[in-house]
Short mmCIF file of C-alpha atoms and ligand atoms in Angstrom, two decimals:
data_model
loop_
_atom_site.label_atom_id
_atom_site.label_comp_id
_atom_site.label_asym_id
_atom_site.label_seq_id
_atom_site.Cartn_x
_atom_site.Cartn_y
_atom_site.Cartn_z
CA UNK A 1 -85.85 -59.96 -47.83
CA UNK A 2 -86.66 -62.85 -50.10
CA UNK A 3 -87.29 -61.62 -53.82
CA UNK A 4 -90.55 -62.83 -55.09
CA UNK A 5 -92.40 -63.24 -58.02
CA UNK A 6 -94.68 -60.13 -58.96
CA UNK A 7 -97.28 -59.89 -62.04
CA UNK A 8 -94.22 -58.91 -64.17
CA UNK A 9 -93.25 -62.16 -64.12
CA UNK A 10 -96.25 -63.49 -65.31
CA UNK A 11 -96.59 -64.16 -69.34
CA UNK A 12 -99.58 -64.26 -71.34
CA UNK A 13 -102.91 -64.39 -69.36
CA UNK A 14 -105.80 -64.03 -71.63
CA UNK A 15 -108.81 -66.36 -70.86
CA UNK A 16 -106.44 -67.69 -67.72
CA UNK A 17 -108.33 -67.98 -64.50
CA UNK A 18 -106.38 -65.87 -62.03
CA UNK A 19 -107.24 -67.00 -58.16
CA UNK A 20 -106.53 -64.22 -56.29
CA UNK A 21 -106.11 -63.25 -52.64
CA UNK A 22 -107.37 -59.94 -51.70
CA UNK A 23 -108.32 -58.65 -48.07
CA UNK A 24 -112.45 -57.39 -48.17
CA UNK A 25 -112.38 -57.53 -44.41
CA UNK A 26 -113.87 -54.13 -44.01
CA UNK A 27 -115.78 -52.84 -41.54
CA UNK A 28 -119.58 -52.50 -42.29
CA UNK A 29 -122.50 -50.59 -40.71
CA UNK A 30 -125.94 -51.20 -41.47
CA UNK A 31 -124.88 -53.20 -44.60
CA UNK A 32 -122.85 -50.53 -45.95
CA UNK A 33 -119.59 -50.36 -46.22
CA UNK A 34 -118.18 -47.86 -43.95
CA UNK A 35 -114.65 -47.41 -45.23
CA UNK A 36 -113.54 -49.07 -48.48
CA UNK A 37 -109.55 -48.31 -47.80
CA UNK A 38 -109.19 -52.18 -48.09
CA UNK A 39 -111.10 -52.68 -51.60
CA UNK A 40 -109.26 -49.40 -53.02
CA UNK A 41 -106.46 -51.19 -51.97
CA UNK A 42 -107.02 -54.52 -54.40
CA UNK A 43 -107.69 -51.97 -57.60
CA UNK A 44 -103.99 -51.98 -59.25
CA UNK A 45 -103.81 -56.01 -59.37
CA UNK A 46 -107.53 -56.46 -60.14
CA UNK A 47 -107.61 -54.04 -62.84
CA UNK A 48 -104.28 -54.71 -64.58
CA UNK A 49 -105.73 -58.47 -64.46
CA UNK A 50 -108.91 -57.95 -66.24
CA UNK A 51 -107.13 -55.57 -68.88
CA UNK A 52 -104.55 -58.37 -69.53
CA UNK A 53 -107.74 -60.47 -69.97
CA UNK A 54 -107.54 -62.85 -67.09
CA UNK A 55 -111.00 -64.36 -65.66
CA UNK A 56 -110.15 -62.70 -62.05
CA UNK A 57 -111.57 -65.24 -59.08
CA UNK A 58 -111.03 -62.82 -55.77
CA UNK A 59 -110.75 -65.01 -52.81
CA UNK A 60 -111.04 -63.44 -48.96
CA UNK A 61 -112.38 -64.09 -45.63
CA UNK A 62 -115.06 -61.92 -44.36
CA UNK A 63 -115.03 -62.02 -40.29
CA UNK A 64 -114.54 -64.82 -38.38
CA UNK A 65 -117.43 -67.30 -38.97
CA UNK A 66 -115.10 -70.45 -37.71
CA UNK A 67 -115.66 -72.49 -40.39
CA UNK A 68 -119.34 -72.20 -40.38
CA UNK A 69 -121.87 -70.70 -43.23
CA UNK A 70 -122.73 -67.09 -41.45
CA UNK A 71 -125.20 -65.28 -43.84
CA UNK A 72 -124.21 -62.06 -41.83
CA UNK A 73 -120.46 -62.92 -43.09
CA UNK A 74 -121.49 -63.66 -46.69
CA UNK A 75 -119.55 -61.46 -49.15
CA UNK A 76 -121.97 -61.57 -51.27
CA UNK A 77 -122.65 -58.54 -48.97
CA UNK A 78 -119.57 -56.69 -50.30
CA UNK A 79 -119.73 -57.66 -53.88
CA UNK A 80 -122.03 -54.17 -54.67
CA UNK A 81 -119.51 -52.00 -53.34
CA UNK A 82 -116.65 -53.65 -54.85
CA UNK A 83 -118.40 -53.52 -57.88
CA UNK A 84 -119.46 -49.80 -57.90
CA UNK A 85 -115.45 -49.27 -56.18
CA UNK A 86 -114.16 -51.13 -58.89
CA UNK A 87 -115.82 -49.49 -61.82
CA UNK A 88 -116.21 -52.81 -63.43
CA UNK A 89 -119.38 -55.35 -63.04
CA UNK A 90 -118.18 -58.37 -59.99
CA UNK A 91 -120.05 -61.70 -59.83
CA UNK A 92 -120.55 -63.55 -56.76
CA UNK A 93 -120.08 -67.13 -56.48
CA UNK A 94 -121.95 -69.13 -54.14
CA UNK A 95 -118.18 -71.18 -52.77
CA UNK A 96 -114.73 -71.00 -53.25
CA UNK A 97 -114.45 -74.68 -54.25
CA UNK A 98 -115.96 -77.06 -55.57
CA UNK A 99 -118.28 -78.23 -58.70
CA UNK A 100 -120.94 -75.18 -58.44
CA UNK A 101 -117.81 -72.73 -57.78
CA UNK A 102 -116.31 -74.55 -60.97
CA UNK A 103 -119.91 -74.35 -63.43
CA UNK A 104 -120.24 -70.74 -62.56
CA UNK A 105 -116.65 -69.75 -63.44
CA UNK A 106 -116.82 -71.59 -66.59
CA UNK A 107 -119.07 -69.26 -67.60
CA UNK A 108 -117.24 -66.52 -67.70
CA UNK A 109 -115.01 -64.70 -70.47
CA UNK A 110 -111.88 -62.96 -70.23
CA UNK A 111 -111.66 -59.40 -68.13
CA UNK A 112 -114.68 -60.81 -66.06
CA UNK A 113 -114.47 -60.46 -62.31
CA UNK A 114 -116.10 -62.88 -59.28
CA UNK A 115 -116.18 -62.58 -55.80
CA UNK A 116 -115.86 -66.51 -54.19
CA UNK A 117 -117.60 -66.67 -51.11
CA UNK A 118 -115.68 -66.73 -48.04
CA UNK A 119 -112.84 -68.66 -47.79
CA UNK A 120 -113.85 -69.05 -43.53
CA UNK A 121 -116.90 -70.69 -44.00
CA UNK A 122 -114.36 -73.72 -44.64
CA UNK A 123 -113.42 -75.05 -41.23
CA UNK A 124 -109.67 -76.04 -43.33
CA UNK A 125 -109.27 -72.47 -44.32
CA UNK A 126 -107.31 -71.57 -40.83
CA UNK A 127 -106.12 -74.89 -40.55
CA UNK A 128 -104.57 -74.80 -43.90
CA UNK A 129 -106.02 -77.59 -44.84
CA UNK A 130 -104.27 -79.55 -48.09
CA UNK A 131 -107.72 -80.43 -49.65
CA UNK A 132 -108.94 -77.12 -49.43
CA UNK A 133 -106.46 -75.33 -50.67
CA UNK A 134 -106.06 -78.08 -53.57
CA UNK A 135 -109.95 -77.63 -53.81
CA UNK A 136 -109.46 -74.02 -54.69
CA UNK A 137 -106.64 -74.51 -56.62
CA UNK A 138 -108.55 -76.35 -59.20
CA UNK A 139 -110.67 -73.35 -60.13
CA UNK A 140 -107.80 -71.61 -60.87
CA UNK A 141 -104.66 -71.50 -63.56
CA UNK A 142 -102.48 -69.38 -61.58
CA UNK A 143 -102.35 -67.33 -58.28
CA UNK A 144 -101.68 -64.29 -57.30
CA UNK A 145 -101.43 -63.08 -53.24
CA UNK A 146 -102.24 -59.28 -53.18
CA UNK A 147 -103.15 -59.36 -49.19
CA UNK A 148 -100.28 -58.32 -46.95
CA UNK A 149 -102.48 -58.18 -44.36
CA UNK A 150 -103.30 -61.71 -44.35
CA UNK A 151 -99.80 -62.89 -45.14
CA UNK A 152 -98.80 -63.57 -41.36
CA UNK A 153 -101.25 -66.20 -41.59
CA UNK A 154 -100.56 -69.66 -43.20
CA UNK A 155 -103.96 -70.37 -44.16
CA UNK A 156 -105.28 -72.38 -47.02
CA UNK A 157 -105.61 -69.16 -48.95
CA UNK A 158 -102.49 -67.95 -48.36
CA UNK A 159 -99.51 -70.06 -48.33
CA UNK A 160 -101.13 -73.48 -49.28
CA UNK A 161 -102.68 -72.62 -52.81
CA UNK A 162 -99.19 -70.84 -52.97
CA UNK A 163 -97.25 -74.40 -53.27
CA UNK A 164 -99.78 -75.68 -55.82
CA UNK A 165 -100.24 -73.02 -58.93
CA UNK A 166 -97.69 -70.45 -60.32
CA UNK A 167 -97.67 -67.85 -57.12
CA UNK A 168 -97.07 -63.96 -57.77
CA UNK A 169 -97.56 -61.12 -55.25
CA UNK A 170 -100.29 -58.28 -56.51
CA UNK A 171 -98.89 -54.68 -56.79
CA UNK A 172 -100.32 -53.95 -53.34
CA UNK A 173 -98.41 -56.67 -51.86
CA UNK A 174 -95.29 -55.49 -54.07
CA UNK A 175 -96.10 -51.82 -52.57
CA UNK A 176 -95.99 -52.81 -49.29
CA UNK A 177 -92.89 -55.09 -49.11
CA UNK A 178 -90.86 -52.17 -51.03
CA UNK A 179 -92.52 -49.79 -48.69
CA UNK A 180 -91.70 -51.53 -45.56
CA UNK A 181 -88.01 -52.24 -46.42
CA UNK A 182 -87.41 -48.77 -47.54
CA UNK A 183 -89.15 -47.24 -44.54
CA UNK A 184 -87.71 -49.91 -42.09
CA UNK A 185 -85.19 -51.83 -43.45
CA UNK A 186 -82.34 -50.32 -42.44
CA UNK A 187 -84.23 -47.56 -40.03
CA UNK A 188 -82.36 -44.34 -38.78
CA UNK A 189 -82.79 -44.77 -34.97
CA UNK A 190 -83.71 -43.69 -32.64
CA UNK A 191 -86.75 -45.95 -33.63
CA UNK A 192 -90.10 -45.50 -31.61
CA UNK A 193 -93.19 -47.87 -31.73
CA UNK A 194 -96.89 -46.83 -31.28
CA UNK A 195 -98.56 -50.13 -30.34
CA UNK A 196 -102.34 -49.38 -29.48
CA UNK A 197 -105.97 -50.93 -29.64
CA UNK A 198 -107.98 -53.59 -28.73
CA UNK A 199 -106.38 -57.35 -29.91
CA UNK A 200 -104.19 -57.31 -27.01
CA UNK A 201 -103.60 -61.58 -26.97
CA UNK A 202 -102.37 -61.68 -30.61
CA UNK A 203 -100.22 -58.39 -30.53
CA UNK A 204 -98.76 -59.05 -27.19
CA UNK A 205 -96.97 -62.24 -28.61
CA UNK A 206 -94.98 -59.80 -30.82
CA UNK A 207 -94.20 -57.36 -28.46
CA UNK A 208 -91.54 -59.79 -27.11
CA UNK A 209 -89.22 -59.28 -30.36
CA UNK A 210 -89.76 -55.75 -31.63
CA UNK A 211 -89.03 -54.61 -27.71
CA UNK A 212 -85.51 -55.76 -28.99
CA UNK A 213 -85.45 -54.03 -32.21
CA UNK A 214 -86.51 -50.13 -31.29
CA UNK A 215 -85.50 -47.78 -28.77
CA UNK A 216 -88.88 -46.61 -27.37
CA UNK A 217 -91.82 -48.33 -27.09
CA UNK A 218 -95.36 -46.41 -26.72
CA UNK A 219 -97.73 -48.62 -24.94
CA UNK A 220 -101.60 -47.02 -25.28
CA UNK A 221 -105.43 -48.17 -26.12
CA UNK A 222 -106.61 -51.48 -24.48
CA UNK A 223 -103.05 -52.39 -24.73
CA UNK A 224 -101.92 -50.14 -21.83
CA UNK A 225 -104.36 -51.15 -19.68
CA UNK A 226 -103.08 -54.68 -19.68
CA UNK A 227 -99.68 -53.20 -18.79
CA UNK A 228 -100.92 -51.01 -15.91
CA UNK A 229 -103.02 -53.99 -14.59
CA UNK A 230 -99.70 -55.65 -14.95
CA UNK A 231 -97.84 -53.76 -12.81
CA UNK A 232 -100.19 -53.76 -10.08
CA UNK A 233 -102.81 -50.64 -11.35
CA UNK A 234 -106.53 -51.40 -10.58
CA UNK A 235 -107.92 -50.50 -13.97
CA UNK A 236 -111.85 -50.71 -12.79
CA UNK A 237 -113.32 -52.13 -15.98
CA UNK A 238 -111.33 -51.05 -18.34
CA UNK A 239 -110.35 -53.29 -21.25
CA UNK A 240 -107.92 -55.51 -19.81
CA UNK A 241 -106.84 -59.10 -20.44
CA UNK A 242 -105.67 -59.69 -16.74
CA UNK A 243 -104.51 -63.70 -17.79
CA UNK A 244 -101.70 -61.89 -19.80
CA UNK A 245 -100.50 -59.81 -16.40
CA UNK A 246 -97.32 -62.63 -16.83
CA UNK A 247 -96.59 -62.30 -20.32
CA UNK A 248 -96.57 -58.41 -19.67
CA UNK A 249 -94.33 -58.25 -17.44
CA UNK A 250 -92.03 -60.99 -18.85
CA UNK A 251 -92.09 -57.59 -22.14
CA UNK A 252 -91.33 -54.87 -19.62
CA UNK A 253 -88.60 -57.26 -18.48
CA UNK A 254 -87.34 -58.03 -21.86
CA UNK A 255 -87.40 -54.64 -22.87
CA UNK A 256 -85.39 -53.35 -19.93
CA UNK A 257 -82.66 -55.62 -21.17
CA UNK A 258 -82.54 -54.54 -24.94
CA UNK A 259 -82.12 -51.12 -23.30
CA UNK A 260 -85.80 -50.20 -25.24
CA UNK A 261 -87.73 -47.62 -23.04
CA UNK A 262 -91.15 -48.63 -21.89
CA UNK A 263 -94.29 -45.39 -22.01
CA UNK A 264 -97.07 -45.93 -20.14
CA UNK A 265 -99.91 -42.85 -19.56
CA UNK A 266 -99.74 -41.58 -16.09
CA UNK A 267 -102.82 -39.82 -17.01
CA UNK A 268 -106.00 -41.02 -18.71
CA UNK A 269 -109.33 -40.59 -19.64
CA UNK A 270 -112.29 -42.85 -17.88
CA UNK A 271 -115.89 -42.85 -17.57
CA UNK A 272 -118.99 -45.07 -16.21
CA UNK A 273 -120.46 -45.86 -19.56
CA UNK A 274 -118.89 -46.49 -23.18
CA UNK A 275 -121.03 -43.57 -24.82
CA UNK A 276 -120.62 -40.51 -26.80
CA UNK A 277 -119.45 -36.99 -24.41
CA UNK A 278 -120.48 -39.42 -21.31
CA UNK A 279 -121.40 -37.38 -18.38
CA UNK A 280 -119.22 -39.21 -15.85
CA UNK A 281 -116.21 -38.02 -17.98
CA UNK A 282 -113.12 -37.42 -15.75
CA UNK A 283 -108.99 -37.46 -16.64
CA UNK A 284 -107.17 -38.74 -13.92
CA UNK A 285 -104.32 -40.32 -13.05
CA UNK A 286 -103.64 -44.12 -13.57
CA UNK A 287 -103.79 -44.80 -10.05
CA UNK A 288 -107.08 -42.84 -9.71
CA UNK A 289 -109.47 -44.98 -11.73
CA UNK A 290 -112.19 -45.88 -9.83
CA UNK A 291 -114.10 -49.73 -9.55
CA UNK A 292 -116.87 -48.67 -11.89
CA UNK A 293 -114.71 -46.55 -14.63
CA UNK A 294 -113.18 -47.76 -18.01
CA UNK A 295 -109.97 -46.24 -19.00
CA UNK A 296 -111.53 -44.93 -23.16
CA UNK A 297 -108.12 -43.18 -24.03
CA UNK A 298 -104.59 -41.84 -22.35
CA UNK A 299 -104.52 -38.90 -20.81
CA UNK A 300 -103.40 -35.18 -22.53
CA UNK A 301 -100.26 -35.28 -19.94
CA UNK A 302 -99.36 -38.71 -21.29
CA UNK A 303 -99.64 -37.06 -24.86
CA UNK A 304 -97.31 -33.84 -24.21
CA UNK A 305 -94.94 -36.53 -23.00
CA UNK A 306 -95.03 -38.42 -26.14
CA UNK A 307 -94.62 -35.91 -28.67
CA UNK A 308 -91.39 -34.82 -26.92
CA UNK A 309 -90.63 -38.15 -27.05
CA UNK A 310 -91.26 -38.63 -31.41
CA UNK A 311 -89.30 -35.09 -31.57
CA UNK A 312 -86.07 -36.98 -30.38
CA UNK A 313 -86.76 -39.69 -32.60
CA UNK A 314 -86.00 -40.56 -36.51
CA UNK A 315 -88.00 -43.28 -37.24
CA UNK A 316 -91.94 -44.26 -36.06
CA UNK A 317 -93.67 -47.48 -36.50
CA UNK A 318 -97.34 -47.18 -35.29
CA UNK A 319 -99.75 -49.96 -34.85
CA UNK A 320 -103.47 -49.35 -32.96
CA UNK A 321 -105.59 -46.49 -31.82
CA UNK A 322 -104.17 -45.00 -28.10
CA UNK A 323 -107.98 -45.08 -27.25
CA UNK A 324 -111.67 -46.08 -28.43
CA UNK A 325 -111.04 -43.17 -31.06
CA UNK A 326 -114.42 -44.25 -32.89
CA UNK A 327 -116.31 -42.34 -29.81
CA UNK A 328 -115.50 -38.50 -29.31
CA UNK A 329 -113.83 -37.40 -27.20
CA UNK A 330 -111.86 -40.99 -26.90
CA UNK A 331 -109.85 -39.98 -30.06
CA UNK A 332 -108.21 -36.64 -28.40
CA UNK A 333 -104.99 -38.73 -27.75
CA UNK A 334 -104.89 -40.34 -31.18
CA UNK A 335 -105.42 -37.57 -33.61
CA UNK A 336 -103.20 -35.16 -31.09
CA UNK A 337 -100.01 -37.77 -31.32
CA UNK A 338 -101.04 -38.53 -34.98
CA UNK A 339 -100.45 -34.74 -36.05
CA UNK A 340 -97.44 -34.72 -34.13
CA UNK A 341 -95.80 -37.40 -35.97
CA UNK A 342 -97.37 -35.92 -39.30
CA UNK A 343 -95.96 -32.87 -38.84
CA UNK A 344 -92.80 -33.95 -37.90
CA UNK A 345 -92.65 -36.24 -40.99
CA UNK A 346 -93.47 -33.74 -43.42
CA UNK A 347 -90.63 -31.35 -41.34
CA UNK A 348 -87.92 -34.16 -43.01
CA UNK A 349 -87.85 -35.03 -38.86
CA UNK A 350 -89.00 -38.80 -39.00
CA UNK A 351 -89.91 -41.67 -41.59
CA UNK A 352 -93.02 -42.61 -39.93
CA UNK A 353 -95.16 -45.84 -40.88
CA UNK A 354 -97.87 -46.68 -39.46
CA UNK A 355 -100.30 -50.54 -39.89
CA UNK A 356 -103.86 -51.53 -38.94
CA UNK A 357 -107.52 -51.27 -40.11
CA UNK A 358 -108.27 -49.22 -37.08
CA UNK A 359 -105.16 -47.24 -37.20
CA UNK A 360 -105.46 -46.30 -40.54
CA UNK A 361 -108.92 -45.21 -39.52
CA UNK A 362 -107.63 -43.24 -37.15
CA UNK A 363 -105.49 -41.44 -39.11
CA UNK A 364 -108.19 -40.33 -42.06
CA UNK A 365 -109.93 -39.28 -39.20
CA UNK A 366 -107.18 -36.49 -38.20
CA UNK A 367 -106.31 -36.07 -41.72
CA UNK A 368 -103.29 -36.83 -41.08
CA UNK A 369 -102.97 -40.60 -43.26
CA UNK A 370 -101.26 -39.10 -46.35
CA UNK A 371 -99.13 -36.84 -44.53
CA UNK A 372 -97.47 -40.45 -42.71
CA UNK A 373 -94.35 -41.46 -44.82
CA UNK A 374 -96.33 -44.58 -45.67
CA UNK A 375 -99.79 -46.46 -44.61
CA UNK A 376 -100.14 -49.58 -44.66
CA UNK A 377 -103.82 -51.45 -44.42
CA UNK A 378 -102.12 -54.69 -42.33
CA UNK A 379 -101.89 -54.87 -38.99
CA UNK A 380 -100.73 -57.88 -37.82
CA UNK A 381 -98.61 -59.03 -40.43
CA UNK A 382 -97.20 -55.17 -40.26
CA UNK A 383 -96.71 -55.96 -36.66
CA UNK A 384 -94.92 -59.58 -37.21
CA UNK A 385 -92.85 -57.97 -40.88
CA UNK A 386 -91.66 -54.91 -38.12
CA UNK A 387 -90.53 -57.99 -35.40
CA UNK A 388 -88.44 -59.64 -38.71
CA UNK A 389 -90.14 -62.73 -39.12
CA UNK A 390 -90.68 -64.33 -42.61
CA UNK A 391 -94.57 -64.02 -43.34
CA UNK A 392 -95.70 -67.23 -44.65
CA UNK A 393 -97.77 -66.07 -47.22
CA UNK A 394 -94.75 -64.05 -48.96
CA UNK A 395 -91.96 -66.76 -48.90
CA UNK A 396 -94.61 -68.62 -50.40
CA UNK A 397 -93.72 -66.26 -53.13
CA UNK A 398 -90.43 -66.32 -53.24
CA UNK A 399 -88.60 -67.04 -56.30
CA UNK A 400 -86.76 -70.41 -56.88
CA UNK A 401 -83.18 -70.31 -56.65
P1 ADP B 501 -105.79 -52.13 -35.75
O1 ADP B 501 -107.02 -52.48 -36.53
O2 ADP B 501 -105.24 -50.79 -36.15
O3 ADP B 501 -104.74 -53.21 -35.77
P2 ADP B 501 -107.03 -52.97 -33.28
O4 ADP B 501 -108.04 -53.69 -34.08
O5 ADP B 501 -106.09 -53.78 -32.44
O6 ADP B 501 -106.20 -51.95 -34.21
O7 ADP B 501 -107.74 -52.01 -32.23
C1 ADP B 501 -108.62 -50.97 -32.59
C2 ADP B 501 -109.75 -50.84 -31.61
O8 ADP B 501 -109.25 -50.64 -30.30
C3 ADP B 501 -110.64 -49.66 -31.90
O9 ADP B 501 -111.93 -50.14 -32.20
C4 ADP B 501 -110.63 -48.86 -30.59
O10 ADP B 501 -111.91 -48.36 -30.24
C5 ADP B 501 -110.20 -49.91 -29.59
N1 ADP B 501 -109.63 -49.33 -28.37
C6 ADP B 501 -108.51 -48.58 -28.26
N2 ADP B 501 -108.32 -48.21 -26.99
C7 ADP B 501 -109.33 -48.73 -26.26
C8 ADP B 501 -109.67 -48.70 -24.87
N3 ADP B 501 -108.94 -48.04 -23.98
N4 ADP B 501 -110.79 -49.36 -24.49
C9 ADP B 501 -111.55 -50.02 -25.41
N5 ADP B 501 -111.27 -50.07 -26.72
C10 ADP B 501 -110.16 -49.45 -27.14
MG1 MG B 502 -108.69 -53.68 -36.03
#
């Protein structure tokens, strides 16, 4: 791994404008914030900012609005709870560019903090477009990337600012690239990966490369499904992206070759209707599924299997929910395997690490997260660091020379 400048590096801040990239991309309910992991996550670099006395301009994407003004995606919704999180009073600011963006910030002092508005409602944000990112890089003196979990992407706010001011990674950034490489640079096999939940298109294309790089591979959530369907299993309705059955296979294929063993569940657990304790509840086995049933999570055989399968291992990568874990009982698989590999980590048994917003999710809800070797809040760019590619937004960081 690249080394890469961190706040250390930095020299005297006071009054400096500081743009910096956080991840506020958490999930909401009734306009509340329903688990502030992510904005927890932003405190070391924020904080140590303000107390330096940098003006501290927070920029993140909030959903995927495509480029268009959403009010539902303001985050001028989160600001209040980053506010009360942070301990600290946050302004909002109506852009992330531009003349208004610039008249508000000149108004404030050192140690203040703003949320910009997000970066997405910029159609040159995903495209990483040069005048956006040279648009935000006027309202700032120097920039600092504190969001892994957006550094797979080379968006405008992440690797394109990068090349224009004085880039630094934030202390959760630093935490996680030390983390990882500890945890993974050099892991003890035998190496097992959970891959789980629902983004099946944009995890698949990884699957390709880490097949190569571990020795088991744990297929589960709306992930598995695609497999099964795959390999010829009628699914019913399950979550299933059927136009992938090609790519799948092409990843049992490759993995056959890098001598990586493939888990599917043999047994899982359906129903009619995507509800709390449904009444159509049944665990069957993968061949069983009927037209009109969803596969929600694998089954408890499929669970006994795995465990025996982490107790041979040494080192566990985990990325996505084996099932819909947010409705009971669709999280039995989940928090069963989760324990497993908890326990076995705190028996000196396994370096486990798991990625994801859902996953970590997952994990507070078996109690289990701070029992993991190390948690990480990213999940794709956990996904794409575990494959061994270069993230764009951290060799933006790299130091010269
Ligand atoms: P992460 O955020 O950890 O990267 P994802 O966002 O890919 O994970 O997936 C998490 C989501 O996947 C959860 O909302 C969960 O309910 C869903 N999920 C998992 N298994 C299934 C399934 N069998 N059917 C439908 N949804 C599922
Ligand atoms: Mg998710």
């Amino acid at each position: 791994m690249a080394s890469f400048r961190t706040l250390d590096d930095l020299g005297e801040i006071k009054g400096k404008r500081a743009l910096v990239r956080v991840d506020l991309n958490v999930p909401m309910a009734d306009l509340h914030v329903t688990d502030d992991t992510r904005l927890r996550a932003t405190l070391p670099t924020v904080n140590e900012l303000a107390e330096r006395g940098a003006i501290v301009l927070l920029l993140a994407h909030f959903g995927r609005p495509q480029g268009i003004q959403r009010p539902d995606m303001s985050l001028s919704l989160v600001t209040r709870f980053y506010g009360e999180t942070l301990g600290r009073p946050v302004r909002f600011v109506g852009d992330c560019q531009g003349p208004g963006a610039a008249d508000a910030i000149a108004t404030m002092g050192p140690g203040d903090v703003a949320i910009l508005e997000n970066v997405r409602f910029h159609a040159g944000e995903e495209r990483n477009d040069p005048a956006l990112a040279a648009a935000m890089a006027a309202l700032g003196d120097f920039y600092v990337n504190d969001a892994f979990s957006a550094a797979h992407r080379a968006h405008a706010s992440t690797e394109g600012i990068a090349h224009l001011l004085p880039a630094y990674a934030g202390r959760s950034m630093e935490a996680e690239l030390k983390a990882l490489e500890k945890a993974l640079g050099a892991p003890e096999r035998p190496v097992a990966a959970v891959v789980g939940g629902a983004k099946v298109s944009s995890k698949l294309d990884v699957l390709g490369n880490v097949v190569a790089r571990v020795d088991h591979l744990i297929i589960g959530g709306g992930m598995a499904n695609s497999f099964l369907a795959a390999r010829g299993v009628d699914v019913g309705k399950s979550l299933c992206e059927h136009d992938l059955n090609q790519t799948a296979l092409a990843i049992l294929d490759a993995a056959d070759r890098a001598h990586c063993t493939v888990h599917l569940p043999y047994d899982v657990v359906v129903a009619k209707e995507f509800v709390p304790n449904p009444p159509s509840l049944r665990t069957v086995n993968v061949h069983e599924v009927a037209a009109d049933e969803m596969i929600l999570d694998i089954g408890p055989a499929a669970v006994e299997a795995l465990a025996d399968v982490l107790k041979t291992c040494r080192t566990l990568v985990w990325n996505g929910p084996l099932g819909a874990f947010e409705t009971p009982p669709f999280d039995r698989a989940t928090i069963a395997l989760a324990r497993t590999a908890a326990a076995l980590t705190q028996a000196g048994q396994l370096v486990s690490v798991a990625g994801g917003g859902d996953t970590v999710a997952a994990l507070n809800q078996a109690g289990v997260a701070g029992d993991f070797s190390f948690v990480s809040t990213a999940g794709g760019a956990f996904l794409e660091w575990k494959e061994g590619k270069e993230l764009p937004g951290v060799a933006a960081l790299a130091k010269a020379g």
